[in-house]
Amino acid sequence: MTIKSSKIITPERNERRDLFNYSLIRRFYRSKHYPLSLQLFFVILLVIFIYDGFIGPDSSDANLITLSLSGIFWYPMIFGGLFFLGRSWCAVCPVGAIAGAANRFNLGFKFPRQLSNWGLPLLAFIGVLWGFREFGINVLREPLITAVWISGVIAVAILVSILFKGRVFCRFMCPITTPLAVMSRVAPVEVRTKTMATYSNMSNKQRQYASSNTIKKLPLMPEMSKADNIGNMTSVGKIDPTCKSCKTHDCFNGNEETEGCPWGEHPATMTNNSACSMCMKCVHSCPPTEPMRLRLRMPFSELWQVFRPNIYEALTIFVLIGIFNTFLWHETIDLFFPGFKQNLLDGTQSFFPFFSEDQVEKGIIRYVMSIGMVLGIYTLASLVSSKLSGQKLKTNFANFSYSYLAAFFIYGIIDSTFGQIANNGGLYLTAALHHLGIYLYISPNLIDLSSLEWYSTKWIIEAIVAALVGGYVAYRISQNITGNNTKKMMLAAAPHILMILFLVLIFTTIVPRWS
Amino acid sequence: MIVSRYTSTNTNACNVLFLFLILFINGQGLIQDAAANNGIPEKWDRLLIEEIPLLKENLEGIINALDEGNYTIVSEQIDDIKSGGHWSNVRKELESRNEADLISSFNNSLSRLDKLVATKNISSIGEAQILSKDFKKMEQALAQPVIDFQRLLLIVIIIGTLIAFGLYIIPKVRKKLDIKF
Ligand code: SF4
Ligand code: SF4
Ligand code: SF4
């Protein structure tokens, strides 16, 4: 079978997508002051915020730490930023910077293997950032508690970084590392080497011809066993010729000027964005032949090109979707089966007699049900899809999860980031300008989202775009995993497309939703 | 051989270190002086983030209660405006901006409304609308920026200097301790 030339992404086409072709971007990212100057800036800001948290106003709408952490930083900057630049926030994050600095003096212990996964960060994300508030500890909306919490996070980050080798805190402990890792895949940019034929720039046809032999032919990296090397290769592409003949692998090992990739990635073999903070250390350290590129790609395309999707990542995606869309399922079910809610409350409370009914409902039932229901609905769709298309359930389950991520990322961006700016943008602007010495009052609501006109516009964009993007990603995933069999492809995709539509409509339209 | 593309050192940072030290020591005093020089009243570090929404709530409460003909609630809301700290804070801010006209206009409307409400006069509704308009004018006036250039400059210099200092000192420390950064 021949591959249509228009489908093949040639090196020339790839070169045109390199953002380093633009001198402003090149100069910015290749400057030795990136990301250090921005890290310093955010460290200074964080110190000011913590100071304000301890001694500033009690109101969360006036205190800098709450205004910044739960407002401007989380939704518009970190969450919104993921859409354009992946997890670039991690390149400038003050906590990461402090942890990175402390790590230079590490005692060299190895972090326990059993904890080297996303268990701890997910627990911190669900429990501390979301769950605690129902038990009277709101780590994001109470200035003093927020200041204590963030100081605690910094203390743990320093301690862990001094004890263990590598960026352990960021990879296996930071409460927001899991959302950042999975969501960074949607970004339209990637740091890669020049001719790295990664999944993200291979056409579907090319991918079908790739075999596991291609992986085995990849050269070994220093300090890694062959098994490790293959285990870490999520690519079936070929390695850049410059990298193949490279003796030093400075991008990975570092040199006397710059450290190696702080995230332990080798850019020549990297095929996904989840552990790349775009800190550009690899670009700084690679010798002048410079095979490094900052390449533009189709947004969301990484989601249908995941080489080895794993079940844990899929589970993480649904935990995140469940948490972001804390839907009051028990109330909805109660409409159809009266008495369900009370029975559930009574039953659950008998296990947690020390909590009030309200705490049990808000802190336990709605989270467990939110996550459980989306996971259940997804498992059902995967079961139907795998039966119809004759695939293994595990493969189907791991692959299609990314299409739901696409849908909910779009919906989350519009709902939370746009909603946050529309509802509180004036608040942030007033506070920020005020501290700079520019005194004015801007009404917190930049756009009145409660008006029917705006609400319906937001709904239409949210629901339609999210369902379309999610559906398209599901279709592309199906195309990849079913090969050329159109019937199978349609049968595998259809249940997921329908479920995406169902979930998007439920979350965007039906009211019992808690925010 | 590895050729470094970055050979320059940040000598400018060194030049501003001295300035930074002076600013750091005198920073707080300068900020206070800057505030006093700009005629900003004593409690000038006010955001009005809480005050204005509270005032707005009172006014909405008045209009809603008048629609329902509930004069008791209207009186309560008027009392709340008069005695609550939020109006007095907004007033202070307007005073510092030399907006005495807006203050007296709002105060006059408020006391006229108060009198009309005391006699349960039906024209209270019209007066409440005038009060709302006065409030909108105040909001517009407060949306005009008053810039404290000294403070702005000082903050930019302090943060800029701290960054420059960090950029200067960190590579030095790195070399000295032989660690990569
Ligand atoms: S993983 Fe967390 S602590 Fe580390 S850099 Fe990213 S946001 Fe900051
Ligand atoms: S240092 Fe540069 S040339 Fe060598 S492996 Fe890394 S990216 Fe390739
Ligand atoms: S590969 Fe590593 S060093 Fe390069 S930009 Fe990504 S995180 Fe930074």
XYZ file of C-alpha atoms and ligand atoms in Angstrom:
720
model
C 0.000 0.000 0.000
C 1.354 3.426 -0.866
C 1.139 6.387 1.402
C -0.352 9.527 -0.138
C 2.326 12.187 -0.231
C -0.049 14.834 1.095
C -0.486 12.740 4.269
C 3.197 12.484 5.006
C 4.574 15.220 7.154
C 7.853 15.962 5.468
C 10.864 17.420 7.265
C 10.348 20.628 5.262
C 6.784 20.965 6.490
C 7.974 20.293 9.995
C 10.633 22.955 9.741
C 8.049 25.546 8.811
C 6.211 24.750 12.017
C 9.209 25.519 14.167
C 8.446 28.552 16.300
C 12.161 29.176 16.765
C 12.009 30.539 13.194
C 10.525 33.669 14.745
C 13.291 35.716 16.232
C 11.241 37.119 19.093
C 10.186 33.671 20.299
C 13.677 32.286 19.703
C 15.294 35.082 21.632
C 12.847 34.760 24.476
C 13.183 31.021 24.960
C 16.878 30.775 24.225
C 17.805 33.548 26.569
C 19.657 32.286 29.588
C 17.302 34.391 31.655
C 14.392 32.154 30.721
C 12.949 30.743 32.918
C 15.090 32.028 35.797
C 13.876 35.637 35.683
C 10.236 34.553 35.619
C 10.845 32.063 38.409
C 12.329 34.848 40.499
C 9.390 37.090 39.690
C 6.897 34.473 40.833
C 8.928 33.616 43.935
C 8.840 37.308 44.906
C 5.102 37.427 44.243
C 4.534 34.275 46.278
C 6.434 35.720 49.231
C 4.295 38.872 49.053
C 1.110 36.775 48.805
C 2.030 34.591 51.775
C 2.902 37.698 53.803
C -0.499 39.175 52.932
C -2.143 35.847 53.769
C -0.742 35.996 57.303
C -1.182 39.670 58.077
C -3.461 41.062 55.360
C -7.250 41.456 55.129
C -9.486 38.628 56.340
C -11.700 38.817 53.299
C -10.821 36.351 50.540
C -11.887 38.972 47.994
C -9.311 41.432 49.252
C -6.418 39.244 50.380
C -3.750 38.685 47.770
C -3.146 35.041 48.580
C -6.744 33.960 47.995
C -7.247 36.330 45.078
C -4.208 34.880 43.376
C -4.186 31.211 44.295
C -7.808 30.305 43.833
C -8.468 33.017 41.294
C -6.156 34.472 38.761
C -3.441 31.814 39.060
C -5.444 28.633 38.925
C -8.067 29.212 36.252
C -6.882 31.894 33.881
C -3.141 31.338 34.190
C -2.530 27.674 34.872
C -5.639 26.086 33.439
C -6.001 28.558 30.571
C -2.258 28.411 29.910
C -2.424 24.633 29.417
C -4.471 25.237 26.313
C -1.744 27.258 24.644
C 1.548 26.200 26.187
C 1.041 22.865 27.918
C 2.475 22.732 31.405
C 4.663 25.788 30.902
C 3.435 26.977 34.260
C 5.806 24.407 35.793
C 8.763 26.177 34.178
C 8.022 29.335 36.152
C 6.146 27.942 39.171
C 7.636 29.370 42.389
C 7.142 26.146 44.349
C 8.834 24.162 41.593
C 11.640 26.741 41.498
C 12.198 26.483 45.251
C 12.052 22.672 45.065
C 14.479 22.721 42.123
C 16.921 24.957 43.996
C 16.745 22.768 47.120
C 17.220 19.675 44.990
C 20.687 20.843 44.046
C 21.751 19.942 47.561
C 19.948 16.595 47.699
C 21.200 13.751 49.829
C 20.720 11.317 46.972
C 18.116 8.945 48.422
C 15.871 7.149 45.968
C 12.169 7.854 46.224
C 10.266 4.631 47.087
C 9.097 2.833 43.972
C 5.698 2.138 45.518
C 5.016 5.868 45.736
C 6.410 6.741 42.318
C 3.028 7.083 40.687
C 0.087 9.483 40.632
C -1.531 8.084 43.778
C -0.264 10.740 46.212
C -0.883 13.769 43.975
C -4.375 12.594 43.113
C -5.148 12.073 46.761
C -3.870 15.565 47.567
C -5.831 17.053 44.665
C -9.120 15.427 45.613
C -8.748 15.417 49.367
C -6.975 18.640 50.179
C -7.883 21.010 47.385
C -11.515 19.937 47.073
C -12.624 17.663 49.894
C -11.302 19.533 52.938
C -13.537 22.549 52.462
C -16.604 20.553 53.418
C -14.963 19.836 56.759
C -14.324 23.476 57.513
C -10.819 23.790 56.046
C -10.918 25.727 52.806
C -7.322 25.840 51.655
C -8.172 28.102 48.744
C -10.623 30.641 50.131
C -9.497 31.471 53.681
C -6.456 33.764 53.681
C -4.825 32.459 56.856
C -5.519 28.790 56.081
C -4.325 29.300 52.507
C -1.115 30.923 53.735
C -0.478 28.079 56.193
C -1.279 25.484 53.524
C 0.977 26.975 50.868
C 3.799 27.426 53.407
C 3.337 23.758 54.305
C 3.499 22.784 50.643
C 6.752 24.719 50.260
C 8.192 23.114 53.398
C 7.325 19.618 52.129
C 8.715 20.478 48.689
C 12.021 21.595 50.235
C 12.244 18.582 52.522
C 11.491 16.079 49.752
C 13.878 17.813 47.369
C 16.699 17.738 49.893
C 16.122 14.072 50.674
C 15.570 12.581 47.245
C 17.267 12.682 43.876
C 15.338 14.237 40.984
C 12.219 16.317 40.802
C 10.268 14.021 43.114
C 7.929 16.631 44.564
C 6.775 17.843 41.163
C 6.377 14.394 39.698
C 4.881 12.423 42.540
C 3.550 14.831 45.149
C 2.382 18.204 43.864
C -1.430 18.323 44.170
C -1.858 19.741 40.688
C 0.704 17.657 38.846
C -1.824 15.092 37.574
C -4.253 17.577 36.021
C -1.284 19.368 34.485
C 0.251 16.162 33.132
C -2.863 14.848 31.419
C -4.108 18.189 30.202
C -0.750 19.349 28.829
C -1.299 16.879 25.994
C -3.819 19.189 24.360
C -1.339 22.018 23.745
C -0.620 23.082 20.170
C 3.152 23.246 20.788
C 5.826 20.695 21.566
C 9.529 20.715 22.344
C 11.132 18.043 20.181
C 14.227 17.398 18.082
C 14.435 18.249 14.398
C 13.767 14.982 12.628
C 12.244 13.076 15.449
C 9.442 11.175 13.786
C 7.303 11.106 16.847
C 3.748 10.001 16.937
C 2.669 13.573 16.908
C 4.086 14.167 13.475
C 3.485 10.814 11.838
C 0.471 10.242 9.675
C -1.914 7.431 10.500
C -0.639 5.345 7.600
C 2.957 5.750 8.699
C 1.987 4.674 12.157
C 0.383 1.512 10.916
C 3.641 0.434 9.303
C 5.718 1.102 12.339
C 6.736 -2.006 14.214
C 8.185 -2.693 17.597
C 11.480 -3.385 15.827
C 11.758 0.317 15.141
C 11.788 0.974 18.861
C 14.428 -1.635 19.475
C 16.686 -0.012 16.921
C 16.751 3.241 18.833
C 20.139 3.990 20.340
C 20.694 3.649 24.028
C 20.886 6.648 26.216
C 23.644 6.945 28.770
C 22.798 5.828 32.269
C 19.897 3.737 31.079
C 19.651 0.039 30.542
C 18.252 -1.281 27.308
C 15.088 -2.376 29.044
C 14.658 1.064 30.563
C 15.318 2.664 27.250
C 12.707 0.639 25.448
C 10.332 1.017 28.362
C 10.651 4.748 28.124
C 10.372 4.934 24.372
C 6.847 5.826 23.673
C 7.919 6.508 20.137
C 8.173 4.297 17.124
C 9.896 6.983 15.132
C 13.501 7.366 14.276
C 15.909 9.395 16.257
C 17.426 12.622 14.945
C 20.729 11.893 13.160
C 22.504 14.558 15.186
C 21.286 12.988 18.389
C 22.184 9.556 17.156
C 25.798 10.590 16.775
C 25.756 12.809 19.845
C 28.383 11.797 22.369
C 27.365 13.944 25.284
C 23.550 13.960 25.438
C 23.793 17.248 27.271
C 20.066 17.801 26.924
C 19.605 14.842 29.250
C 22.796 14.945 31.311
C 23.456 18.668 31.465
C 26.795 20.399 31.011
C 28.892 22.820 33.006
C 26.542 25.697 32.173
C 23.120 24.148 32.404
C 21.518 21.222 34.148
C 20.005 18.372 32.158
C 16.256 18.066 31.735
C 14.925 18.559 35.272
C 12.040 16.225 34.485
C 14.304 13.365 33.405
C 13.094 13.493 29.808
C 15.272 12.985 26.749
C 13.938 15.406 24.137
C 15.183 13.234 21.278
C 12.867 10.429 22.287
C 10.081 12.358 23.949
C 6.698 11.887 22.337
C 4.307 13.506 24.724
C 3.977 16.709 26.635
C 2.956 15.338 30.005
C 6.368 15.630 31.638
C 7.744 18.565 29.667
C 7.520 21.948 31.316
C 8.987 23.778 28.307
C 11.728 25.054 30.581
C 14.066 24.952 27.566
C 17.000 23.633 29.589
C 17.513 21.077 26.821
C 17.566 23.867 24.254
C 20.095 25.787 26.345
C 22.351 22.795 26.926
C 22.304 21.131 23.510
C 25.561 21.897 21.643
C 25.386 24.487 18.848
C 24.327 22.043 16.150
C 20.980 22.509 17.783
C 18.504 19.940 16.646
C 15.993 21.361 19.117
C 12.660 22.645 17.876
C 9.615 24.277 19.402
C 7.067 22.932 17.011
C 3.518 23.969 16.334
C 1.045 21.138 15.937
C -2.676 20.628 15.678
C -4.274 21.283 19.089
C -5.531 18.066 20.736
C -3.656 15.924 18.177
C -1.550 14.237 20.851
C -4.739 12.796 22.316
C -5.350 10.514 19.366
C -1.706 9.627 19.032
C -0.941 8.238 22.440
C 1.360 5.326 21.791
C 0.942 3.447 25.010
C -2.171 4.669 26.723
C -2.396 3.169 30.148
C -5.318 2.382 32.362
C -4.044 4.541 35.238
C -3.945 7.610 33.076
C -7.461 6.809 31.882
C -8.629 6.484 35.485
C -6.954 9.780 36.328
C -8.807 11.473 33.498
C -12.145 10.329 34.903
C -11.260 11.301 38.437
C -10.517 14.779 37.109
C -13.679 14.930 35.024
C -15.725 13.766 38.013
C -14.167 16.375 40.278
C -14.455 19.249 37.813
C -18.088 18.398 37.192
C -19.305 17.801 40.682
C -22.773 16.896 39.594
C -25.395 16.121 42.218
C -26.245 12.674 40.936
C -27.956 11.611 44.144
C -30.439 14.453 43.810
C -31.147 13.629 40.185
C -31.637 9.940 40.980
C -33.917 10.936 43.855
C -36.255 12.597 41.336
C -36.849 9.225 39.724
C -36.579 7.024 42.827
C -37.908 9.044 45.776
C -36.206 8.148 49.023
C -32.914 7.206 47.344
C -31.099 10.257 48.666
C -32.139 9.788 52.308
C -31.329 6.077 52.281
C -27.920 6.803 50.809
C -27.274 9.534 53.379
C -28.321 7.317 56.289
C -26.332 4.375 54.978
C -23.164 6.401 54.418
C -23.421 8.204 57.705
C -23.502 4.943 59.619
C -19.911 4.446 58.378
C -18.860 7.968 59.367
C -20.717 8.688 62.610
C -18.319 11.528 63.569
C -19.336 13.656 60.551
C -22.549 15.652 60.229
C -25.097 14.742 57.574
C -24.149 17.824 55.594
C -20.458 16.900 55.659
C -21.222 13.341 54.599
C -23.362 14.603 51.722
C -21.058 17.333 50.486
C -17.685 15.923 51.370
C -18.174 12.248 50.595
C -21.295 11.336 48.643
C -21.116 13.915 45.926
C -17.421 13.377 45.218
C -17.608 9.593 45.246
C -20.759 9.644 43.132
C -19.408 12.240 40.721
C -16.311 10.204 40.033
C -18.096 6.863 40.197
C -20.851 7.840 37.796
C -18.596 9.197 35.026
C -16.344 6.183 35.423
C -19.364 3.861 35.301
C -20.802 5.579 32.231
C -17.441 5.444 30.504
C -16.909 1.772 31.353
C -20.330 1.023 29.889
C -19.476 2.874 26.668
C -16.130 1.041 26.485
C -17.833 -2.296 27.033
C -20.329 -1.678 24.220
C -17.633 -0.256 21.950
C -15.255 -3.168 22.514
C -17.996 -5.767 22.022
C -19.169 -4.120 18.788
C -15.699 -3.736 17.337
C -14.188 -6.929 18.718
C -11.435 -5.210 20.687
C -10.083 -5.923 24.122
C -11.929 -3.946 26.780
C -8.630 -2.833 28.306
C -7.380 -1.359 25.012
C -10.653 0.370 24.367
C -10.855 1.719 27.912
C -7.315 3.105 27.885
C -7.491 4.653 24.404
C -10.843 6.401 24.299
C -10.449 8.145 27.650
C -8.521 10.900 25.864
C -11.557 11.858 23.791
C -13.495 12.578 26.984
C -10.550 14.596 28.212
C -10.748 16.694 25.033
C -14.462 17.358 25.478
C -14.150 18.298 29.118
C -11.082 20.371 28.608
C -12.982 22.560 26.156
C -15.966 22.719 28.428
C -13.793 23.342 31.479
C -11.853 26.118 29.787
C -15.002 27.940 28.757
C -16.872 27.320 31.959
C -14.127 27.912 34.476
C -11.541 30.122 32.854
C -13.886 32.304 30.867
C -16.437 32.160 33.697
C -13.818 33.154 36.245
C -12.611 36.095 34.157
C -16.159 37.184 33.344
C -17.333 36.937 36.959
C -14.276 38.112 38.842
C -12.019 39.764 36.280
C -12.779 43.224 37.669
C -11.868 42.049 41.146
C -8.445 40.816 40.077
C -7.766 43.908 38.032
C -8.812 46.270 40.844
C -6.633 44.423 43.374
C -3.589 44.072 41.120
C -3.646 47.697 39.972
C -4.283 48.904 43.501
C -1.115 47.294 44.793
C 0.835 48.890 41.992
C -0.463 52.308 43.021
C -3.192 52.654 40.396
C -6.406 53.271 42.292
C -9.693 52.597 40.607
C -12.716 50.446 41.130
C -13.851 48.057 38.429
C -17.040 46.098 38.953
C -16.114 42.419 39.588
C -18.447 41.177 36.867
C -16.904 42.106 33.554
C -19.700 40.240 31.798
C -23.022 39.498 33.415
C -23.182 35.745 32.906
C -26.475 35.572 34.747
C -28.216 37.324 31.857
C -30.102 34.942 29.612
C -28.340 36.226 26.520
C -24.869 35.511 27.833
C -25.852 32.312 29.541
C -27.306 30.852 26.349
C -24.351 32.002 24.233
C -21.975 30.383 26.706
C -24.064 27.225 26.763
C -24.185 26.923 22.979
C -20.434 27.411 22.612
C -19.647 25.159 25.559
C -21.901 22.257 24.651
C -21.443 22.314 20.894
C -17.707 22.880 20.766
C -17.004 20.386 23.565
C -19.143 17.662 21.972
C -17.687 18.312 18.506
C -14.068 18.265 19.649
C -14.604 15.224 21.906
C -16.421 13.410 19.113
C -13.706 14.206 16.606
C -10.950 12.971 18.924
C -12.959 9.763 19.536
C -13.257 9.302 15.777
C -9.504 9.754 15.284
C -8.683 7.362 18.117
C -11.032 4.825 16.615
C -9.372 5.267 13.232
C -5.988 4.596 14.797
C -6.883 1.510 16.729
C -9.095 -0.192 14.176
C -6.868 0.319 11.131
C -8.606 0.488 7.783
C -11.783 -1.307 8.691
C -14.383 1.433 8.341
C -17.247 -0.592 9.812
C -15.248 -1.508 12.897
C -14.075 2.051 13.191
C -17.624 3.386 13.215
C -18.801 0.735 15.664
C -15.956 1.451 18.057
C -16.420 5.209 17.931
C -20.225 5.470 18.037
C -20.838 4.492 21.709
C -18.170 6.917 22.876
C -19.400 9.771 20.715
C -22.905 9.240 22.091
C -21.649 9.103 25.687
C -19.610 12.270 25.231
C -22.696 14.006 23.923
C -24.757 12.654 26.808
C -22.279 13.742 29.490
C -21.655 17.148 27.944
C -25.373 17.817 27.735
C -25.948 16.673 31.311
C -23.131 18.791 32.719
C -23.868 21.883 30.713
C -27.655 21.829 30.762
C -29.130 20.138 33.812
C -29.049 22.302 36.880
C -28.155 20.088 39.888
C -24.542 21.001 39.756
C -22.445 22.302 42.527
C -19.763 24.890 42.011
C 33.792 20.670 22.479
C 30.908 22.472 24.008
C 30.733 26.096 23.019
C 28.646 28.238 25.261
C 26.253 30.565 23.544
C 25.992 32.626 26.643
C 29.093 34.437 27.606
C 27.789 37.749 28.877
C 27.248 38.312 32.569
C 24.608 40.543 33.966
C 26.755 43.474 35.043
C 23.827 45.890 35.011
C 22.393 44.034 37.943
C 25.496 44.846 39.937
C 25.067 48.547 39.272
C 21.613 48.634 40.708
C 22.408 46.633 43.814
C 23.370 49.700 45.770
C 20.159 51.429 44.777
C 18.231 48.332 45.769
C 19.713 48.334 49.260
C 18.771 51.949 49.823
C 15.275 51.360 48.477
C 14.839 48.272 50.569
C 15.693 50.081 53.765
C 13.617 53.152 52.960
C 10.936 51.487 50.890
C 8.162 51.500 53.427
C 8.786 55.119 54.344
C 8.828 56.130 50.701
C 5.529 54.387 50.059
C 3.917 56.193 52.977
C 5.386 59.532 51.881
C 4.199 58.914 48.347
C 0.713 58.317 49.674
C 0.746 61.477 51.779
C 2.123 63.574 48.906
C -0.686 62.447 46.654
C -3.273 63.628 49.115
C -4.513 60.124 49.694
C -6.214 59.988 53.091
C -4.879 58.041 56.003
C -6.577 54.748 55.205
C -5.682 54.993 51.541
C -4.818 51.340 51.056
C -8.438 50.509 50.488
C -9.759 48.383 47.662
C -13.508 49.129 47.956
C -14.020 45.562 46.765
C -16.324 44.893 49.666
C -17.742 48.367 50.222
C -19.266 49.001 46.810
C -21.068 45.660 46.474
C -22.523 46.232 49.993
C -23.752 49.675 49.016
C -25.188 48.250 45.812
C -26.982 45.574 47.844
C -28.546 48.273 50.039
C -29.778 50.197 47.016
C -31.199 47.087 45.388
C -32.832 46.254 48.708
C -34.456 49.708 48.792
C -35.827 49.436 45.254
C -37.139 45.902 45.770
C -38.743 46.793 49.094
C -40.399 49.880 47.566
C -41.783 47.702 44.781
C -43.365 45.555 47.460
C -44.428 48.603 49.471
C -42.427 47.457 52.491
C -41.325 50.761 54.068
C -39.849 49.129 57.180
C -37.211 47.342 55.112
C -36.488 50.554 53.191
C -35.851 52.388 56.460
C -33.577 49.600 57.637
C -31.568 49.756 54.427
C -31.255 53.541 54.663
C -30.046 53.230 58.249
C -27.560 50.623 57.140
C -26.138 52.990 54.521
C -25.939 55.838 57.020
C -24.420 53.917 59.893
C -22.490 51.175 58.043
C -18.792 51.669 57.405
C -19.076 50.964 53.692
C -20.622 54.292 52.675
C -18.177 56.193 54.852
C -15.231 54.398 53.167
C -16.573 55.112 49.702
C -17.117 58.720 50.757
C -13.514 59.023 51.971
C -12.277 57.740 48.642
C -14.487 60.240 46.790
C -13.248 63.037 49.070
C -9.670 62.180 48.188
C -10.660 62.503 44.543
C -12.280 65.926 45.160
C -15.729 64.651 44.262
C -17.615 66.655 46.905
C -20.543 67.251 44.499
C -21.203 63.555 44.134
C -21.083 63.064 47.885
C -23.502 65.873 48.671
C -25.837 64.842 45.862
C -25.962 61.263 47.207
C -26.384 62.460 50.786
C -29.186 64.866 49.803
C -31.039 62.172 47.862
C -30.634 59.818 50.789
C -32.074 62.226 53.340
C -34.949 63.227 51.000
C -35.735 59.544 50.548
C -35.530 59.004 54.285
C -38.107 61.748 54.896
C -40.458 60.470 52.190
C -40.208 56.926 53.527
C -41.001 58.134 57.062
C -44.354 59.446 55.742
C -44.790 56.408 53.443
C -44.965 58.821 50.528
C -45.483 57.170 47.140
C -42.931 59.460 45.451
C -40.218 57.560 47.371
C -39.896 55.315 44.295
C -38.807 58.243 42.105
C -36.393 59.430 44.782
C -34.891 55.936 45.118
C -34.231 55.955 41.397
C -32.458 59.296 41.705
C -30.368 57.770 44.487
C -29.480 54.864 42.196
C -28.417 57.268 39.484
C -26.254 59.156 41.973
C -24.640 55.883 42.909
C -23.936 55.046 39.267
C -22.232 58.414 38.850
C -20.092 57.627 41.887
C -19.171 54.255 40.397
C -18.147 55.978 37.176
C -16.026 58.449 39.086
C -14.321 55.640 40.999
C -13.589 53.809 37.749
C -11.277 56.687 36.765
C -7.713 55.719 37.651
C -5.739 57.798 40.124
C -2.111 56.936 39.632
C 0.433 57.135 42.391
C 3.478 57.302 40.153
C 5.951 57.171 43.003
C 4.507 53.958 44.329
C 4.291 52.451 40.852
C 7.886 53.310 40.089
C 9.059 52.124 43.469
C 7.376 48.736 43.150
C 8.666 48.222 39.615
C 12.167 49.175 40.752
C 12.077 46.944 43.837
C 10.787 43.879 41.983
C 13.029 44.567 38.986
C 16.029 44.980 41.239
C 15.281 41.780 43.122
C 15.073 39.885 39.829
C 18.257 41.502 38.521
C 19.964 40.708 41.814
C 18.847 37.077 41.566
C 20.000 36.799 37.963
C 23.359 38.213 38.991
C 23.909 36.279 42.156
C 22.512 32.839 41.270
C 25.015 32.028 38.492
C 27.802 33.213 40.817
C 26.603 30.909 43.605
C 26.205 28.107 41.082
C 29.797 28.478 39.908
C 31.116 28.764 43.423
C 29.306 25.660 44.643
C 29.851 23.891 41.316
C 26.200 23.103 40.719
C 24.294 23.374 37.465
C 21.424 25.768 37.088
S 4.443 20.151 39.460
Fe 3.453 21.531 40.913
S 5.113 22.347 42.225
Fe 6.044 21.383 40.435
S 6.369 23.057 39.046
Fe 4.393 22.119 38.472
S 2.849 23.234 39.629
Fe 4.817 23.760 40.518
S 22.377 17.134 23.381
Fe 21.372 17.833 21.509
S 22.296 16.583 19.929
Fe 22.760 15.570 21.855
S 21.100 14.092 22.143
Fe 20.494 15.969 23.169
S 19.301 17.083 21.687
Fe 20.418 15.527 20.567
S 12.394 18.241 27.574
Fe 12.963 18.665 29.667
S 14.533 20.266 29.516
Fe 13.454 20.201 27.558
S 11.877 21.740 27.741
Fe 10.957 19.776 28.312
S 11.188 19.712 30.539
Fe 12.571 21.297 29.802
